[in-house]
Amino acid sequence: MKFVDYHLERPKPDLARQLAKACDREMKTAVWNAFVDSNLSGITDDDFSILPRVLPASYFPSIKRTAYLITKFTMRLLSLPEKEVRAIVPPGPIRDHLLDNLEVLKHRSGRITGSFRFDMAIVDPPDPRHPPQLLELNEIGFDGLARSSFFQKTLLKLLPQFQGRFRSLDTAAAEIRNMRRLGPKIARIQYDSYNWDEEYLVQTAEKMGSKLRLISPTQFRLDIDKNQDDTRLLEKKSVKLVNGRTAVGGTWFPDAVNFSFAYTLNDYQEGHSLYRDIVRSKTPQYGPFLTGLVAAKTILTLLADPLLQKKLLGKTGILGTSILPAQLLSKSTMSTQEMKRDQVLKFTDGYGGKHVFMNQDILEKIKKIPRSEYHEWVLQKKTKLNLIELDGILSRPKQAISDLGVFVEFDWSKDRFQHFEVGGLMSRATNKSLKVNVSSGGCQVAILLDRKS
């Protein structure tokens, strides 16, 4: 694709020249070999750029401030009385199931510990005048968290001449440190397999003295082939309540329960009795189902509401240009041509790039949506993600649009953060569409911060 009037990000000229010289064909072979030698299952299945995305270290405070304010908004929203939450968060399939069937608000402990991945866009030069713009919020089962650590460590090991100049964030270690705030023993609920991101997270936990066990509950009634690369670490165990606490296999009592995949309504319904018990358990959840209320795309409309900004953050406009204008399709007065030109249409419970429509696809999709379901769709103003230069292990050098994945770890209680951290950064890039997603042909990109800019 050709991207017209998109800003092209480049490191400082001297650094760009050094990187271009260092990241040659031999470097690509070295990265490939490092991936293969890691023995992480499926690590070479997706493209990865040997050229990192280099951001000025001076831009990091803008990223952190934006992530902090968005996370604080969501935490305060989830801490409101149930009547107010119900009035503020628009109805939707998962929202209704969480409130009415799992009753996540009735069983709140007052503490929310977990992590988010904000998918964001940098538009124009990465400087304080251009803070990142939120595209969507992801919780429970989002990908990239541990792989971002592996990518950066691999590049820096192969480019030792830059180690003094670049700063990197170890997302996997930040996640395990935050989990340890609940305790060192974590049960991670899987389905029938895992990916190498989770495999590397397990390795990181072991190195840090924690125990992260991947559990496929017997309630799912799945056959697990232990001889496959993506199932070797998986344990098929019962997950039940014993004396009010979650027990794995009847005898192991984890300090917290974590979840490994993004939940559709069918997933919640299929494991309803299991998840109902986990919500009611005295064992805390790391990344609780409660946060599903703010992971719906309708959060984009709430963040854009000046009255809610004032209520939850104390000031209207405090998020500035970081929040793109957004509204429910049911409340839009725009013509379909305006939507086609300026908007992105998103299903409230979509994930992984699914149910996102732009340009002509918006017109075709709206024709198929019953008016009674318009409240389940969000219109968000289109924005132009910066271009970066790539050289993938599975592709040729090119320019592509790139998002900014911002991983945050939090521990919230008593109306304040007991801990907040931007634990990591990663990008995905593509020149094949306007949607940056690895599963649809995108490329993974490590982010390094330049201490000299």
XYZ file of C-alpha atoms in Angstrom:
453
model
C 0.000 0.000 0.000
C 0.992 3.615 -0.481
C 0.518 5.822 2.569
C 0.070 9.471 1.630
C 0.921 12.258 4.112
C 2.055 9.864 6.841
C 4.989 10.951 8.991
C 8.117 8.811 8.599
C 9.955 8.241 11.871
C 13.723 8.006 11.685
C 16.433 7.932 14.374
C 18.977 10.743 14.440
C 21.070 10.685 11.215
C 24.244 9.397 12.869
C 22.359 6.597 14.612
C 20.395 5.725 11.469
C 23.643 5.276 9.546
C 25.146 3.087 12.267
C 22.038 0.895 12.472
C 21.819 0.528 8.691
C 25.425 -0.657 8.632
C 25.036 -3.038 11.591
C 21.664 -4.531 10.619
C 22.826 -6.291 7.468
C 22.270 -9.769 6.001
C 24.602 -11.363 8.541
C 22.610 -9.757 11.335
C 19.395 -11.191 9.915
C 20.942 -14.667 9.935
C 22.191 -14.155 13.499
C 18.708 -13.135 14.698
C 17.157 -16.159 12.991
C 19.689 -18.472 14.603
C 19.114 -16.902 18.027
C 15.383 -17.519 17.642
C 15.889 -21.148 16.617
C 18.438 -21.767 19.393
C 15.954 -20.501 22.010
C 13.819 -23.634 21.440
C 10.708 -21.531 22.017
C 7.820 -23.142 20.144
C 6.680 -21.315 16.992
C 9.005 -18.341 17.486
C 9.901 -18.156 13.777
C 6.308 -18.386 12.545
C 5.779 -14.611 12.490
C 7.886 -11.880 10.931
C 10.232 -9.783 13.069
C 12.243 -6.725 12.058
C 15.978 -6.764 12.743
C 15.739 -2.957 12.609
C 14.324 -1.738 15.936
C 11.964 1.192 16.264
C 14.053 3.802 18.051
C 12.164 6.378 20.107
C 13.740 9.313 21.949
C 14.153 8.555 25.653
C 12.796 12.068 26.200
C 9.458 10.855 24.770
C 8.978 8.172 27.406
C 7.474 10.588 30.010
C 4.724 11.433 27.493
C 3.964 7.731 27.068
C 3.967 7.150 30.831
C 1.759 10.149 31.622
C -0.831 9.141 29.023
C -0.859 5.503 30.179
C -1.097 6.585 33.830
C -4.117 8.824 33.246
C -5.981 6.261 31.141
C -5.360 3.528 33.716
C -6.429 5.823 36.556
C -9.652 6.630 34.672
C -10.468 2.915 34.336
C -9.612 2.083 37.948
C -11.822 4.857 39.306
C -14.628 3.822 36.977
C -14.426 0.213 38.200
C -14.434 1.420 41.811
C -17.733 3.320 41.536
C -20.927 1.977 43.144
C -22.620 -0.687 41.043
C -25.557 1.535 40.155
C -23.219 4.157 38.677
C -21.134 1.612 36.743
C -24.283 0.175 35.210
C -25.449 3.651 34.238
C -22.106 4.670 32.701
C -20.860 1.558 30.869
C -23.088 1.015 27.806
C -24.814 -2.369 27.416
C -23.091 -5.032 25.357
C -22.949 -8.855 25.260
C -19.900 -9.323 27.511
C -20.674 -6.326 29.723
C -24.124 -7.753 30.446
C -22.758 -11.240 31.144
C -20.111 -9.912 33.536
C -22.641 -7.834 35.466
C -25.692 -10.083 35.458
C -24.281 -13.627 35.336
C -20.812 -13.485 36.882
C -21.754 -10.550 39.139
C -18.229 -9.149 39.079
C -19.270 -5.942 40.851
C -20.908 -7.742 43.765
C -17.711 -9.669 44.501
C -15.150 -6.863 44.317
C -12.468 -6.954 46.991
C -11.515 -3.283 46.672
C -8.158 -4.206 45.131
C -7.457 -4.515 41.403
C -4.116 -6.006 40.378
C -3.147 -6.807 36.807
C -1.923 -5.413 33.533
C -3.155 -3.795 30.328
C -1.821 -3.437 26.823
C -2.725 -0.133 25.262
C -2.649 -0.172 21.476
C -1.677 3.380 20.601
C -0.542 5.510 17.686
C 2.258 8.031 17.471
C 1.260 10.627 14.911
C 3.934 13.081 13.731
C 7.290 13.520 15.527
C 7.525 11.693 18.879
C 7.922 14.707 21.137
C 5.921 16.205 24.049
C 3.684 18.086 21.598
C 2.492 14.782 20.132
C 1.524 12.376 22.938
C 0.469 8.867 21.859
C -3.165 8.405 20.843
C -5.201 5.509 22.234
C -6.600 3.093 19.649
C -7.902 0.477 22.077
C -7.403 -1.120 25.488
C -6.629 -4.820 25.971
C -6.831 -6.909 29.151
C -6.793 -10.661 29.902
C -4.909 -12.778 27.425
C -3.373 -10.022 25.309
C -0.251 -11.052 23.440
C 3.267 -9.654 23.167
C 4.018 -9.107 26.825
C 6.920 -11.533 27.235
C 8.007 -11.634 23.607
C 8.822 -7.914 23.732
C 11.454 -8.688 26.381
C 12.939 -11.485 24.294
C 13.090 -9.342 21.158
C 14.915 -6.485 22.833
C 17.376 -8.716 24.672
C 18.175 -10.578 21.453
C 18.877 -7.390 19.493
C 20.990 -5.807 22.225
C 23.032 -8.989 22.626
C 23.775 -8.975 18.892
C 24.413 -5.214 18.816
C 26.706 -4.707 21.819
C 28.044 -1.430 20.400
C 24.652 0.189 21.123
C 24.054 -1.097 24.644
C 25.287 2.105 26.276
C 23.125 4.250 24.030
C 19.860 2.317 24.154
C 17.510 1.777 27.067
C 15.099 -1.159 26.979
C 12.233 -2.269 29.205
C 11.905 -5.847 30.451
C 8.148 -6.385 30.238
C 8.184 -10.015 31.328
C 10.118 -9.174 34.501
C 7.774 -6.249 35.238
C 4.795 -8.601 34.934
C 6.261 -11.190 37.295
C 7.214 -8.489 39.825
C 3.631 -7.243 39.784
C 2.239 -10.764 40.148
C 4.484 -11.238 43.190
C 2.553 -8.446 44.909
C -0.150 -11.110 45.287
C 2.322 -13.941 45.908
C 4.876 -16.158 44.132
C 2.463 -18.960 43.182
C 0.301 -18.181 40.143
C -2.121 -20.499 38.339
C -2.582 -19.399 34.726
C -5.776 -20.764 33.186
C -5.147 -22.043 29.654
C -7.359 -23.780 27.126
C -5.685 -26.552 25.081
C -2.270 -25.013 24.308
C -0.004 -22.008 24.819
C 2.319 -19.907 22.651
C 5.983 -19.037 23.014
C 5.128 -15.725 24.644
C 3.693 -17.639 27.602
C 6.545 -20.144 27.530
C 9.047 -17.314 27.936
C 6.954 -15.794 30.747
C 7.124 -19.134 32.601
C 10.921 -19.151 32.178
C 11.127 -15.586 33.476
C 9.045 -16.505 36.535
C 11.358 -19.412 37.335
C 14.448 -17.195 37.075
C 12.844 -14.707 39.475
C 11.856 -17.334 42.037
C 8.138 -17.471 41.219
C 6.030 -20.410 40.090
C 3.723 -19.831 37.127
C 1.835 -23.019 36.260
C -0.154 -23.382 33.035
C -3.405 -25.155 33.903
C -6.036 -26.583 31.563
C -9.020 -27.192 33.878
C -10.537 -30.684 33.677
C -13.897 -28.923 33.441
C -13.036 -28.111 29.812
C -12.915 -31.878 29.061
C -10.077 -31.506 26.578
C -7.580 -34.112 25.401
C -4.059 -32.723 25.861
C -1.267 -34.243 23.772
C 1.814 -33.693 25.940
C 4.150 -34.548 23.076
C 3.513 -31.329 21.142
C 5.725 -28.261 21.530
C 2.832 -26.014 22.589
C 1.457 -28.381 25.259
C 4.517 -29.801 27.102
C 4.151 -27.413 30.055
C 0.383 -27.741 30.249
C -1.154 -29.464 33.276
C -4.653 -30.878 33.094
C -5.998 -30.369 36.613
C -9.285 -29.708 38.352
C -9.840 -26.118 39.479
C -12.314 -25.949 42.347
C -13.171 -24.090 45.517
C -11.900 -25.643 48.740
C -12.824 -23.782 51.927
C -13.536 -20.693 49.860
C -10.163 -20.666 48.092
C -9.185 -21.807 44.614
C -7.465 -25.204 44.621
C -5.676 -26.758 41.656
C -5.747 -30.545 41.604
C -7.368 -30.437 45.023
C -4.131 -29.763 46.928
C -2.257 -26.811 45.390
C -3.487 -23.404 46.531
C -2.105 -20.613 44.319
C -1.692 -17.061 45.587
C -3.563 -15.758 42.527
C -5.339 -16.936 39.390
C -4.473 -15.481 35.980
C -6.131 -16.013 32.584
C -4.385 -16.665 29.306
C -6.778 -15.910 26.467
C -9.112 -13.133 25.335
C -12.658 -14.090 26.235
C -15.600 -14.119 23.856
C -19.136 -14.428 25.179
C -19.098 -18.121 24.198
C -15.943 -18.663 26.284
C -17.582 -17.112 29.336
C -20.704 -19.201 28.822
C -18.833 -22.461 28.215
C -16.897 -22.224 31.481
C -19.545 -20.355 33.457
C -19.594 -22.527 36.598
C -15.775 -22.506 36.783
C -15.532 -18.754 36.294
C -18.371 -18.101 38.725
C -16.415 -19.947 41.412
C -13.205 -18.076 40.603
C -15.003 -14.716 40.866
C -16.411 -15.700 44.277
C -13.157 -17.205 45.542
C -11.066 -15.624 48.307
C -8.067 -16.229 46.019
C -7.453 -12.993 44.108
C -7.375 -12.796 40.339
C -4.401 -11.230 38.598
C -6.121 -9.384 35.780
C -9.670 -9.945 37.094
C -12.767 -10.426 34.953
C -13.875 -7.092 36.419
C -11.548 -5.313 33.994
C -13.531 -6.765 31.103
C -15.955 -3.906 31.710
C -13.342 -1.404 30.489
C -11.847 -3.586 27.737
C -14.958 -3.234 25.594
C -14.519 -0.711 22.774
C -17.197 1.427 24.429
C -14.446 2.596 26.822
C -13.291 4.789 23.921
C -16.537 6.748 24.092
C -16.300 7.072 27.878
C -12.715 8.339 27.790
C -13.786 10.938 25.217
C -16.588 12.224 27.473
C -15.509 15.536 29.092
C -17.932 15.111 32.007
C -16.491 11.688 32.847
C -12.952 13.049 32.566
C -13.847 15.675 35.150
C -15.604 13.155 37.408
C -12.843 10.529 37.334
C -9.698 12.582 36.714
C -10.734 15.908 38.207
C -10.287 17.946 35.046
C -11.878 18.190 31.623
C -9.467 17.867 28.721
C -6.637 16.466 30.848
C -6.081 13.660 28.323
C -5.839 16.151 25.448
C -5.210 14.714 22.000
C -4.396 11.270 23.420
C -8.080 10.407 23.183
C -9.556 10.363 19.697
C -13.197 11.460 19.329
C -15.461 8.409 19.636
C -19.184 7.740 19.885
C -21.669 4.903 19.761
C -23.050 4.173 16.320
C -26.512 4.481 17.875
C -25.825 8.129 18.769
C -24.114 9.183 15.549
C -25.663 11.783 13.260
C -22.915 11.466 10.623
C -23.701 10.470 7.075
C -22.323 7.158 5.886
C -19.973 9.061 3.568
C -18.535 10.938 6.552
C -18.055 7.617 8.329
C -16.318 6.155 5.290
C -13.937 9.112 5.049
C -13.087 9.872 8.678
C -14.067 6.991 10.968
C -13.182 3.467 12.074
C -16.067 1.172 13.023
C -15.395 -1.276 15.892
C -17.541 -3.962 17.524
C -17.533 -3.419 21.276
C -16.351 -6.966 22.059
C -14.026 -7.496 19.103
C -10.346 -8.353 19.577
C -7.279 -9.323 17.570
C -8.163 -6.994 14.707
C -11.505 -8.715 14.217
C -14.660 -6.684 13.662
C -12.776 -3.498 12.715
C -13.926 -1.773 9.528
C -12.681 1.212 7.528
C -13.378 2.966 4.242
C -15.797 1.110 1.934
C -16.019 -1.799 4.390
C -17.836 0.480 6.850
C -20.691 1.027 4.398
C -21.015 -2.686 3.688
C -20.937 -3.607 7.376
C -23.496 -1.030 8.528
C -26.001 -2.438 6.039
C -25.780 -5.765 7.891
C -26.123 -4.439 11.459
C -29.701 -4.395 12.833
C -30.558 -0.982 14.278
C -31.346 -2.708 17.571
C -27.612 -3.566 17.787
C -26.185 -0.144 16.890
C -25.314 0.432 20.576
C -22.817 -2.465 20.305
C -20.706 -0.616 17.733
C -18.301 2.297 18.203
C -17.154 4.934 15.729
C -13.661 6.303 16.377
C -11.948 9.055 14.420
C -9.363 7.701 11.979
C -5.747 8.673 12.585
C -2.488 8.276 10.629
C -0.013 6.012 12.400
C 3.616 6.920 11.755
C 5.643 5.064 9.145
C 8.832 3.282 10.199
C 11.515 1.368 8.296
C 11.608 -2.424 8.651
C 13.755 -5.353 7.589
C 12.006 -8.581 8.570
C 13.436 -12.060 8.992
C 10.633 -13.259 6.688
C 10.404 -10.219 4.409
C 12.279 -7.534 2.504
C 13.154 -4.004 3.693
C 10.165 -1.668 3.514
C 8.329 1.230 5.096
C 5.170 0.386 7.054
C 2.689 1.983 9.426
C 3.265 1.002 13.036
C 1.295 1.004 16.261
C 2.702 1.437 19.766
C 1.987 -1.322 22.268
C 2.281 0.035 25.814
C 2.255 -2.563 28.610
C 1.268 -1.303 32.050
C 1.275 -3.114 35.400
C -0.903 -1.806 38.225
C -2.011 -2.524 41.777
C -4.952 -0.327 42.824
C -6.716 0.041 46.166
C -8.059 2.804 48.426
C -8.504 5.132 45.437
C -4.852 5.180 44.512
C -2.109 3.130 42.876
C -0.100 1.041 45.292
C 2.026 0.343 42.226
C 2.015 1.611 38.645
C 4.594 0.915 35.967
C 4.948 1.148 32.214
C 6.656 -2.211 32.035
C 7.315 -2.459 28.321
C 6.878 -1.317 24.743
C 6.483 -3.127 21.435
C 5.247 -2.351 17.945
C 3.510 -4.143 15.114
C 3.783 -2.834 11.568
C 2.321 -3.520 8.144
C 2.275 -2.184 4.601
C -0.603 -4.453 3.559
C -3.571 -2.739 5.194
C -4.641 0.039 7.554
C -4.888 -2.482 10.413
C -1.609 -3.393 12.117
C -1.966 -6.983 13.194
C 0.599 -9.768 13.090
C -1.974 -12.469 12.311
C -2.940 -10.637 9.098
C 0.589 -10.309 7.761
C 2.117 -7.731 10.078
C 5.643 -7.595 11.456
C 6.777 -7.515 15.092
C 9.140 -4.684 16.016
C 11.260 -4.175 19.127
C 11.309 -0.678 20.636
C 14.496 0.800 22.038
C 14.839 4.222 23.694
C 17.695 6.464 22.568
C 19.346 8.041 25.584
C 20.894 10.759 23.367
C 17.553 12.153 22.202
